[in-house]
Short mmCIF file of C-alpha atoms in Angstrom, two decimals:
data_model
loop_
_atom_site.label_atom_id
_atom_site.label_comp_id
_atom_site.label_asym_id
_atom_site.label_seq_id
_atom_site.Cartn_x
_atom_site.Cartn_y
_atom_site.Cartn_z
CA MET A 1 106.85 95.07 103.11
CA ALA A 2 106.94 98.80 102.36
CA THR A 3 107.42 98.11 98.66
CA SER A 4 104.46 95.75 98.49
CA ARG A 5 102.24 98.24 100.22
CA ASP A 6 103.23 101.07 97.89
CA ARG A 7 102.78 99.00 94.76
CA LEU A 8 99.69 97.08 95.76
CA GLY A 9 97.71 99.56 97.82
CA ALA A 10 96.13 101.02 94.72
CA LEU A 11 95.11 97.52 93.59
CA ALA A 12 93.19 96.98 96.81
CA ALA A 13 91.72 100.50 96.58
CA GLU A 14 90.33 99.88 93.11
CA GLY A 15 88.34 96.97 94.44
CA SER A 16 90.19 94.06 92.90
CA SER A 17 89.78 91.72 95.80
CA GLY A 18 92.01 89.18 94.10
CA ARG A 19 93.86 88.65 90.84
CA GLN A 20 95.43 85.39 89.81
CA GLY A 21 99.20 85.62 90.04
CA TYR A 22 99.02 88.93 91.90
CA SER A 23 99.39 90.02 95.49
CA GLY A 24 97.45 92.66 97.35
CA VAL A 25 97.21 94.55 100.60
CA GLU A 26 93.82 94.71 102.29
CA VAL A 27 92.76 96.79 105.23
CA VAL A 28 91.14 94.79 108.06
CA LEU A 29 88.09 96.67 109.33
CA SER A 30 86.61 93.95 111.54
CA SER A 31 89.34 94.00 114.19
CA ASP A 32 88.34 93.84 117.85
CA PRO A 33 87.34 97.39 118.93
CA ALA A 34 88.27 96.49 122.52
CA ILE A 35 91.92 96.31 121.45
CA PRO A 36 93.08 99.86 120.61
CA ALA A 37 95.33 100.22 117.59
CA PRO A 38 98.89 101.45 118.28
CA LEU A 39 99.56 105.12 117.61
CA CYS A 40 101.87 106.74 115.08
CA PRO A 41 102.39 110.50 114.49
CA HIS A 42 99.17 110.50 112.41
CA GLY A 43 96.97 108.98 115.11
CA PRO A 44 95.65 105.40 115.41
CA THR A 45 97.13 103.06 112.84
CA LEU A 46 95.15 100.67 110.61
CA LEU A 47 95.38 96.90 110.51
CA PHE A 48 96.46 95.47 107.14
CA VAL A 49 97.03 92.04 105.68
CA LYS A 50 99.01 91.07 102.60
CA VAL A 51 97.24 88.33 100.66
CA ASP A 52 98.28 86.24 97.66
CA GLN A 53 96.11 84.40 95.19
CA GLY A 54 95.84 80.71 96.11
CA LYS A 55 97.87 81.08 99.31
CA GLU A 56 96.98 81.28 102.99
CA GLU A 57 96.40 84.62 104.68
CA THR A 58 99.72 86.05 105.81
CA ARG A 59 100.58 87.70 109.10
CA ARG A 60 98.62 90.88 109.81
CA PHE A 61 100.34 94.15 110.63
CA TYR A 62 99.66 97.73 111.73
CA ALA A 63 100.79 100.63 109.57
CA CYS A 64 100.09 104.34 109.21
CA SER A 65 96.58 105.22 108.09
CA ALA A 66 97.61 108.34 106.15
CA CYS A 67 100.97 107.43 104.57
CA ARG A 68 101.28 104.57 102.12
CA ASP A 69 105.01 105.11 101.75
CA ARG A 70 107.22 104.00 104.65
CA LYS A 71 109.58 106.88 103.84
CA ASP A 72 106.89 109.31 105.03
CA CYS A 73 105.88 107.35 108.12
CA ASN A 74 107.90 104.24 108.91
CA PHE A 75 105.54 102.83 111.54
CA PHE A 76 105.27 99.04 111.30
CA GLN A 77 104.16 96.51 113.90
CA TRP A 78 102.96 92.93 113.62
CA GLU A 79 99.49 92.45 115.10
CA ASP A 80 100.71 89.82 117.58
CA GLU A 81 104.02 91.54 118.36
CA LYS A 82 104.76 92.28 122.03
CA LEU A 83 106.79 95.44 122.64
CA SER A 84 109.01 96.16 125.60
CA GLY A 85 108.45 99.15 127.85
CA ALA A 86 111.56 100.82 126.44
CA ARG A 87 110.31 100.52 122.85
CA LEU A 88 106.88 101.86 123.80
CA ALA A 89 108.46 104.84 125.56
CA ALA A 90 110.69 105.52 122.54
CA ARG A 91 107.66 105.38 120.24
CA GLU A 92 105.72 107.85 122.40
CA ALA A 93 108.68 110.21 122.40
CA HIS A 94 108.95 109.95 118.60
CA ASN A 95 105.22 110.63 118.16
CA ARG A 96 105.50 113.75 120.34
CA SER A 97 108.52 115.01 118.39
CA CYS A 98 106.55 114.77 115.12
CA GLN A 99 103.68 116.94 116.30
CA PRO A 100 103.33 120.59 115.19
CA PRO A 101 105.67 122.98 117.03
CA LEU A 102 102.78 125.13 118.28
CA SER A 103 99.55 124.12 120.00
CA ARG A 104 96.17 125.12 118.57
CA SER A 105 95.69 127.87 121.16
CA GLN A 106 99.18 129.24 120.50
CA CYS A 107 98.43 129.43 116.76
CA VAL A 108 95.23 131.37 117.44
CA GLU A 109 97.04 133.73 119.81
CA ARG A 110 99.74 134.42 117.20
CA TYR A 111 97.15 134.97 114.47
CA LEU A 112 95.28 137.56 116.53
CA LYS A 113 98.55 139.41 117.14
CA PHE A 114 99.51 139.14 113.47
CA ILE A 115 96.36 140.78 112.09
CA GLU A 116 96.85 143.72 114.48
CA LEU A 117 100.29 144.48 113.00
CA PRO A 118 100.73 147.24 110.40
CA LEU A 119 101.12 145.96 106.84
CA SER A 120 104.87 146.64 106.78
CA GLN A 121 105.43 144.25 109.71
CA ARG A 122 103.27 141.39 108.44
CA LYS A 123 105.71 138.78 107.13
CA PHE A 124 105.50 135.15 106.05
CA CYS A 125 108.47 132.76 105.98
CA GLN A 126 108.24 130.62 102.85
CA SER A 127 111.08 128.40 104.09
CA CYS A 128 109.26 127.51 107.32
CA GLN A 129 105.72 128.09 105.98
CA GLN A 130 104.97 130.23 109.02
CA LEU A 131 103.48 133.62 109.82
CA LEU A 132 106.08 135.74 111.60
CA LEU A 133 105.74 138.13 114.51
CA PRO A 134 108.33 140.90 115.03
CA ASP A 135 110.15 138.81 117.66
CA ASP A 136 110.70 136.04 115.07
CA ASP A 137 112.69 138.16 112.59
CA GLU A 138 116.12 137.21 113.91
CA LYS A 139 115.48 133.45 113.65
CA HIS A 140 114.40 133.74 110.01
CA ARG A 141 116.95 136.27 108.80
CA GLU A 142 118.57 133.79 106.36
CA HIS A 143 115.22 132.41 105.13
CA GLN A 144 113.05 133.35 102.17
CA VAL A 145 110.57 135.80 103.68
CA VAL A 146 107.60 137.54 102.03
CA GLY A 147 106.59 140.95 103.39
CA ASP A 148 103.44 143.09 103.32
CA VAL A 149 101.06 140.15 103.79
CA SER A 150 97.59 141.60 103.20
CA ILE A 151 94.29 140.59 104.77
CA THR A 152 93.24 139.29 101.35
CA GLN A 153 96.24 136.95 101.32
CA LEU A 154 95.40 135.76 104.83
CA LYS A 155 91.95 134.84 103.58
CA ARG A 156 93.49 132.66 100.83
CA PRO A 157 96.10 130.64 102.76
CA SER A 158 96.11 127.88 100.13
CA LYS A 159 97.70 130.38 97.72
CA LEU A 160 100.22 131.49 100.34
CA LEU A 161 101.27 127.98 101.39
CA TYR A 162 103.18 125.54 99.20
CA PRO A 163 100.92 122.58 98.28
CA LEU A 164 102.00 119.25 99.73
CA GLU A 165 102.14 117.18 96.57
CA ASN A 166 103.33 113.80 97.84
CA LYS A 167 100.84 111.52 96.09
CA ARG A 168 101.15 108.77 98.69
CA THR A 169 100.74 110.97 101.76
CA ASN A 170 99.04 114.33 101.31
CA ALA A 171 98.26 114.58 97.59
CA GLN A 172 97.19 118.15 98.23
CA TYR A 173 95.83 119.02 94.82
CA LEU A 174 93.72 122.15 95.12
CA PHE A 175 90.45 122.88 93.34
CA ALA A 176 90.61 125.30 90.45
CA ASP A 177 88.44 128.39 90.99
CA ARG A 178 86.08 127.13 88.25
CA SER A 179 85.20 124.01 90.27
CA CYS A 180 85.10 125.95 93.54
CA LEU A 181 82.67 128.56 92.21
CA PHE A 182 80.46 125.82 90.76
CA LEU A 183 80.32 124.00 94.10
CA VAL A 184 79.59 127.15 96.11
CA ASP A 185 76.78 128.19 93.76
CA LEU A 186 75.39 124.64 93.72
CA LEU A 187 75.36 124.38 97.53
CA SER A 188 73.73 127.78 97.82
CA ASN A 189 71.05 126.93 95.22
CA LEU A 190 70.29 123.68 97.04
CA GLY A 191 69.62 125.68 100.21
CA PHE A 192 72.48 124.52 102.43
CA ARG A 193 73.56 126.87 105.21
CA ARG A 194 76.57 124.97 106.59
CA VAL A 195 79.32 123.05 104.78
CA LEU A 196 81.63 120.55 106.47
CA CYS A 197 84.74 120.75 104.27
CA VAL A 198 86.73 117.51 104.75
CA GLY A 199 90.04 118.00 102.95
CA THR A 200 88.76 120.86 100.75
CA PRO A 201 90.66 124.01 101.85
CA ARG A 202 89.96 125.97 98.64
CA LEU A 203 86.21 125.47 99.00
CA HIS A 204 86.40 126.56 102.65
CA GLU A 205 88.24 129.73 101.63
CA LEU A 206 85.77 130.69 98.93
CA ILE A 207 82.76 130.16 101.21
CA ARG A 208 84.35 132.42 103.86
CA LEU A 209 85.29 135.02 101.24
CA LYS A 210 81.70 135.24 100.03
CA GLU A 211 80.44 135.42 103.59
CA SER A 212 82.76 138.32 104.49
CA GLY A 213 82.66 140.06 101.11
CA GLY A 214 79.20 141.51 101.43
CA LYS A 215 77.82 139.15 98.79
CA LYS A 216 74.55 137.33 99.26
CA SER A 217 75.76 134.23 101.04
CA ASN A 218 74.51 132.86 104.31
CA ILE A 219 76.70 129.75 104.16
CA ARG A 220 79.24 128.96 106.89
CA SER A 221 81.92 126.30 106.75
CA LEU A 222 84.20 124.23 108.97
CA LEU A 223 87.44 122.80 107.55
CA LEU A 224 88.78 119.41 108.65
CA ASP A 225 92.25 118.83 107.18
CA ILE A 226 95.45 116.92 107.94
CA ASP A 227 97.60 119.93 107.00
CA PHE A 228 98.33 121.53 110.39
CA ARG A 229 99.67 124.69 108.68
CA TYR A 230 96.10 125.94 108.33
CA SER A 231 96.00 126.29 112.14
CA GLN A 232 97.84 129.60 111.68
CA PHE A 233 95.00 131.19 109.70
CA TYR A 234 91.77 130.09 111.38
CA MET A 235 90.10 130.25 114.78
CA GLU A 236 89.12 127.06 116.62
CA ASP A 237 85.55 127.14 115.26
CA SER A 238 86.74 127.32 111.63
CA PHE A 239 89.45 124.64 111.41
CA CYS A 240 90.22 121.27 113.00
CA HIS A 241 93.47 119.37 112.45
CA TYR A 242 92.03 116.03 111.32
CA ASN A 243 92.97 112.71 109.71
CA MET A 244 90.10 111.46 107.55
CA PHE A 245 91.55 107.94 107.24
CA ASN A 246 91.08 107.14 110.94
CA HIS A 247 88.64 109.84 112.15
CA HIS A 248 91.33 111.28 114.40
CA PHE A 249 91.14 114.83 115.80
CA PHE A 250 94.71 115.83 116.69
CA ASP A 251 93.51 118.42 119.22
CA GLY A 252 91.37 115.94 121.13
CA LYS A 253 87.90 116.32 122.56
CA ALA A 254 87.79 120.11 122.10
CA ALA A 255 88.07 119.77 118.32
CA LEU A 256 85.66 116.82 118.32
CA GLU A 257 83.07 118.96 120.09
CA VAL A 258 83.54 121.77 117.54
CA CYS A 259 82.73 119.32 114.74
CA LYS A 260 79.81 117.79 116.60
CA THR A 261 78.28 121.19 117.37
CA PHE A 262 78.64 122.25 113.74
CA LEU A 263 76.91 119.11 112.44
CA GLN A 264 74.11 119.09 115.02
CA GLU A 265 73.24 122.79 114.86
CA ASP A 266 69.53 123.40 113.99
CA LYS A 267 68.89 119.71 114.70
CA GLY A 268 71.15 118.76 111.83
CA GLU A 269 69.17 120.67 109.21
CA GLY A 270 70.84 122.66 106.41
CA VAL A 271 74.27 120.98 106.60
CA VAL A 272 76.19 119.17 103.85
CA MET A 273 79.55 117.40 103.82
CA VAL A 274 81.97 117.92 100.90
CA THR A 275 85.10 115.76 100.86
CA ASP A 276 88.05 115.45 98.47
CA PRO A 277 90.31 112.63 99.76
CA PRO A 278 93.75 111.79 98.31
CA PHE A 279 93.14 109.55 95.29
CA GLY A 280 95.71 107.00 96.49
CA GLY A 281 93.76 106.40 99.69
CA LEU A 282 91.81 103.23 100.39
CA VAL A 283 88.04 103.53 100.03
CA GLU A 284 87.26 101.23 103.00
CA PRO A 285 88.74 103.36 105.83
CA LEU A 286 87.31 106.52 104.24
CA ALA A 287 83.85 104.95 104.21
CA VAL A 288 84.21 103.98 107.89
CA THR A 289 85.20 107.55 108.77
CA PHE A 290 82.32 109.09 106.84
CA ARG A 291 79.89 106.74 108.55
CA LYS A 292 81.20 107.98 111.91
CA LEU A 293 80.60 111.58 110.83
CA ILE A 294 77.10 110.57 109.70
CA ALA A 295 76.48 108.95 113.09
CA MET A 296 77.69 112.13 114.81
CA TRP A 297 75.23 114.15 112.71
CA LYS A 298 72.38 111.75 113.52
CA GLU A 299 72.90 112.19 117.27
CA GLY A 300 71.30 115.63 117.00
CA HIS A 301 68.21 114.25 115.24
CA SER A 302 64.89 113.25 116.69
CA GLN A 303 63.59 109.72 116.14
CA ASP A 304 61.21 111.05 113.47
CA ASN A 305 64.14 111.98 111.24
CA SER A 306 66.12 108.76 111.79
CA GLN A 307 65.66 107.70 108.13
CA LYS A 308 67.22 110.89 106.76
CA GLU A 309 70.71 110.88 105.27
CA LEU A 310 73.44 113.45 105.73
CA PRO A 311 73.84 115.09 102.28
CA ILE A 312 77.33 114.29 100.96
CA PHE A 313 79.47 115.24 97.97
CA TRP A 314 82.40 112.81 97.70
CA ILE A 315 84.89 113.90 95.02
CA PHE A 316 86.89 110.98 93.60
CA PRO A 317 87.94 109.43 90.24
CA TYR A 318 85.12 107.77 88.29
CA PHE A 319 86.80 104.34 88.30
CA PHE A 320 86.10 104.06 92.06
CA GLU A 321 82.34 104.12 91.41
CA SER A 322 81.69 100.46 92.22
CA ARG A 323 83.67 100.65 95.47
CA ILE A 324 81.94 103.81 96.68
CA CYS A 325 78.47 102.52 95.80
CA GLN A 326 79.29 99.26 97.59
CA PHE A 327 79.54 101.20 100.86
CA PHE A 328 76.93 103.84 100.02
CA PRO A 329 74.28 102.31 97.72
CA SER A 330 72.27 105.55 97.61
CA PHE A 331 75.16 107.41 95.91
CA CYS A 332 75.20 108.22 92.22
CA MET A 333 77.98 109.70 90.09
CA LEU A 334 77.57 113.05 88.36
CA ASP A 335 79.16 113.78 84.98
CA TYR A 336 80.71 117.04 86.19
CA GLN A 337 84.50 117.05 85.72
CA VAL A 338 86.38 118.48 88.72
CA ASP A 339 89.69 120.12 87.86
CA TYR A 340 92.69 121.23 89.91
CA ASP A 341 95.10 124.16 89.74
CA ASN A 342 98.29 122.26 90.48
CA HIS A 343 97.68 118.97 88.69
CA ALA A 344 99.19 118.51 85.22
CA LEU A 345 96.45 116.15 83.98
CA TYR A 346 93.26 116.92 85.89
CA LYS A 347 92.30 119.98 83.87
CA HIS A 348 88.91 120.91 82.46
CA GLY A 349 88.66 121.42 78.70
CA LYS A 350 90.99 118.60 77.66
CA THR A 351 89.51 115.98 75.37
CA GLY A 352 89.62 112.22 74.97
CA ARG A 353 91.54 110.32 77.61
CA LYS A 354 93.34 113.47 78.78
CA GLN A 355 90.29 115.00 80.42
CA SER A 356 89.93 114.96 84.19
CA PRO A 357 88.65 111.61 85.56
CA VAL A 358 87.52 113.22 88.84
CA ARG A 359 83.78 113.22 89.48
CA ILE A 360 81.26 113.99 92.23
CA PHE A 361 79.50 111.15 94.04
CA THR A 362 76.43 112.20 95.98
CA ASN A 363 73.29 110.94 97.68
CA ILE A 364 71.35 114.01 96.49
CA PRO A 365 68.95 113.12 93.62
CA PRO A 366 70.72 114.00 90.34
CA ASN A 367 67.62 115.68 88.91
CA LYS A 368 68.09 118.43 91.52
CA ILE A 369 71.64 119.21 90.37
CA ILE A 370 72.04 121.57 87.41
CA LEU A 371 75.35 121.36 85.55
CA PRO A 372 76.56 124.42 83.55
CA VAL A 373 75.34 124.26 79.95
CA GLU A 374 78.05 126.72 78.86
CA GLU A 375 80.68 124.10 79.83
CA GLY A 376 79.17 121.43 77.59
CA TYR A 377 76.61 119.70 79.81
CA ARG A 378 73.07 118.95 78.69
CA PHE A 379 69.92 117.64 80.31
CA CYS A 380 68.82 114.12 79.33
CA PRO A 381 65.00 113.96 79.64
CA LEU A 382 65.07 110.14 79.68
CA CYS A 383 67.63 109.87 82.51
CA GLN A 384 66.30 113.02 84.19
CA ARG A 385 69.79 114.32 84.88
CA TYR A 386 72.53 116.47 83.37
CA VAL A 387 75.25 114.63 81.44
CA SER A 388 78.31 115.56 79.39
CA LEU A 389 77.75 116.47 75.75
CA GLU A 390 79.24 113.26 74.31
CA ASN A 391 77.50 111.00 76.80
CA GLN A 392 74.76 109.71 74.50
CA HIS A 393 71.67 107.89 75.76
CA CYS A 394 71.75 104.17 74.89
CA GLU A 395 68.30 102.80 74.06
CA HIS A 396 69.46 99.26 74.85
CA CYS A 397 70.87 100.09 78.31
CA ASN A 398 68.20 102.77 78.80
CA SER A 399 70.72 105.19 80.29
CA CYS A 400 73.55 107.57 79.46
CA THR A 401 76.32 105.05 79.98
CA SER A 402 79.63 106.92 79.53
CA LYS A 403 81.78 107.29 82.62
CA ASP A 404 84.79 109.15 81.21
CA GLY A 405 83.12 111.81 79.07
CA ARG A 406 83.59 110.02 75.72
CA LYS A 407 80.85 108.35 73.70
CA TRP A 408 80.67 104.67 74.60
CA ASN A 409 79.56 101.89 72.22
CA HIS A 410 77.02 99.20 72.96
CA CYS A 411 78.24 95.61 72.74
CA PHE A 412 75.36 93.24 72.04
CA LEU A 413 77.40 90.22 73.10
CA CYS A 414 78.32 91.72 76.49
CA LYS A 415 74.85 93.36 76.68
CA LYS A 416 76.32 96.63 77.90
CA CYS A 417 78.13 99.75 76.69
CA VAL A 418 81.92 99.76 76.72
CA LYS A 419 84.74 102.25 76.10
CA PRO A 420 85.25 103.22 72.43
CA SER A 421 88.79 101.78 72.47
CA TRP A 422 87.58 98.30 73.50
CA ILE A 423 86.65 95.43 71.20
CA HIS A 424 84.90 92.13 71.90
CA CYS A 425 87.30 89.22 72.31
CA SER A 426 85.88 85.85 71.25
CA ILE A 427 88.45 84.02 73.39
CA CYS A 428 87.76 85.90 76.63
CA ASN A 429 84.10 86.38 75.69
CA HIS A 430 84.12 89.98 76.89
CA CYS A 431 85.28 93.40 75.68
CA ALA A 432 88.84 94.57 76.33
CA LEU A 433 91.67 96.53 74.75
CA PRO A 434 92.86 95.11 71.38
CA ASP A 435 96.33 94.28 72.73
CA HIS A 436 95.13 92.65 75.96
CA SER A 437 96.35 89.24 77.12
CA CYS A 438 93.66 86.57 76.99
CA GLU A 439 95.44 84.71 79.78
CA GLY A 440 95.66 87.80 81.92
CA PRO A 441 94.71 88.17 85.56
CA LYS A 442 91.23 87.16 86.59
CA ASP A 443 89.19 88.30 89.56
CA GLY A 444 88.82 85.77 92.30
CA CYS A 445 89.45 84.77 95.89
CA PHE A 446 93.05 85.05 97.09
CA ILE A 447 92.75 81.85 99.16
CA CYS A 448 91.04 79.32 96.89
CA GLY A 449 90.99 81.12 93.52
CA GLU A 450 87.22 80.78 93.05
CA LEU A 451 85.51 83.68 91.24
CA ASP A 452 82.19 83.80 93.08
CA HIS A 453 83.41 85.32 96.35
CA LYS A 454 86.15 87.42 97.99
CA ARG A 455 88.83 86.37 100.45
CA SER A 456 86.92 87.83 103.42
CA THR A 457 83.95 85.51 102.76
CA CYS A 458 85.91 82.42 101.69
CA PRO A 459 84.62 79.22 103.36
CA ASN A 460 88.23 78.06 103.70
CA ILE A 461 89.41 81.15 105.56
CA SER A 462 89.25 79.53 109.03
CA THR A 463 91.20 76.48 107.80
CA SER A 464 93.65 78.79 106.08
CA LYS A 465 94.22 80.73 109.30
CA LYS A 466 94.80 77.51 111.30
CA VAL A 467 97.28 76.20 108.74
CA ASN A 468 99.01 79.52 108.55
CA LYS A 469 99.22 79.74 112.34
CA ALA A 470 100.73 76.27 112.55
CA VAL A 471 103.27 77.15 109.85
CA ARG A 472 104.22 80.34 111.73
CA LYS A 473 104.68 78.40 114.97
CA GLN A 474 106.85 75.83 113.22
CA LYS A 475 108.97 78.59 111.67
CA GLN A 476 109.23 80.31 115.07
CA ARG A 477 110.42 77.09 116.75
CA LYS A 478 112.98 76.56 113.99
CA SER A 479 114.15 80.17 114.31
CA ASN A 480 114.48 79.88 118.11
CA LYS A 481 116.43 76.65 117.73
CA MET A 482 118.83 78.27 115.25
CA LYS A 483 119.30 81.25 117.58
CA MET A 484 120.09 78.93 120.50
CA GLU A 485 122.61 76.99 118.41
CA THR A 486 124.21 80.22 117.21
CA THR A 487 124.42 81.58 120.77
CA LYS A 488 125.88 78.28 122.00
CA GLY A 489 128.45 78.28 119.19
CA GLN A 490 129.41 81.87 119.91
CA SER A 491 129.77 81.02 123.61
CA MET A 492 132.04 78.03 122.86
CA ASN A 493 134.12 80.11 120.46
CA HIS A 494 134.43 82.84 123.09
CA THR A 495 135.60 80.26 125.69
CA SER A 496 138.18 78.85 123.29
CA VAL A 497 139.53 82.32 122.48
CA THR A 498 139.72 83.19 126.18
CA ARG A 499 141.71 80.02 126.96
CA LYS A 500 144.17 80.72 124.13
CA LYS A 501 144.59 84.30 125.32
CA LYS A 502 145.36 83.20 128.89
CA ARG A 503 147.83 80.60 127.61
CA ARG A 504 149.66 83.27 125.60
CA GLU A 505 149.75 85.55 128.66
CA ARG A 506 151.27 82.78 130.81
CA ASN A 507 153.90 82.01 128.16
CA HIS A 508 154.74 85.71 127.90
CA GLN A 509 155.14 85.96 131.68
CA TYR A 510 157.39 82.86 131.68
CA LEU A 511 159.62 84.35 128.97
CA CYS A 512 159.91 87.63 130.87
CA TYR A 513 161.23 85.85 133.92
#
């Protein structure tokens, strides 16, 4: 099951609800809220289902919300599985053992002591990724330790810490300074005073640096991130240990209140949310989480402002556009290419297919967002927005149609613009790569194979569930019967062996006499 989830999670994330001959893993968002999801070290788990084209829905299961690889978090539980008290106790003990070694208050206490130390005593253990106090020296004597940690370094913890680069779990790719500076200037020019940074530690750092550096910046920020190591560098009102895939605050109600206060300050005015989720994550649970943050923001509003939207910048690859807009119809995609320091491919300045596919999705009108002309962006007077230099306006589509930064070509048969590497196939009757398979996978329902709906809205889903339930019961009865026969056989074998053993003992005793 772990293998299928790793291989097929991305398929579900990209919005292919079904492909003929393929399998997929879908997250189930309509589960009964009265039944709490079981907990793993990363908070409440999510309910998933593995589905196959043309087959009945399979058994649903709970798995970790943050880790798509079972090697990183091996939690797995069938939805209808009943656990014993001993297993539940063992799970709770395991979850506790996986939590950070220090509480949030302990981290703050250590940080305040650390900044009071003279420069020569300020040390950071690279092996443990931990700030060290003088009493810790003995424990870390054999470790790789960096000395003379300056205040400037403390203000840029993302440069001091090793990035967590597991693509399936943390995918902690950090904004390049070019993208960070652009975002900070953009947010400032748009008049925002507070930024909720969800998984954007570099942006949080730069905002705080500008605020404390005497520069003209009245912007404050709050960082929500799953990387607990940042707890060492920030006070409670600046950082919350948070899982964006299940809206879980690891430090409980206190952290939740910090976030709520930040969003609702000044009746919710002047705040914006900027988020940069791991690209391997599923769009559905992220959308649910962001809606909960939006609802939290709306609680501080009066009824007169109920129609307003929380301004959001969601940074994600361009090929997720349809999925994001499905959940947030007011969002549009900007042409600005976001690049990262520690990613080999997502770099600004590369051309063709090598350029960064990461874009900004926002509910702010695009005509209000100015992209840097010196980086190759231009203003399209017909679209009333900034676009990349090669994104030419198509008079037939009446828009600048390119998504990946290259010039796209209009196909009169498909009645839309397509990638320059695609050609129209007379067999498939649509544009595709020249070496594509005409009998390749087609979109459709996993249950019945029809193309006009998804599995979740299939009219046969109730019948499928009943059939599948009956099959499971039949298999369970067969399994129980086999177990009983095996147990009975083992018992008979054990009795036979015992009788033979006693017979040998009696014969031995007789011979000894």
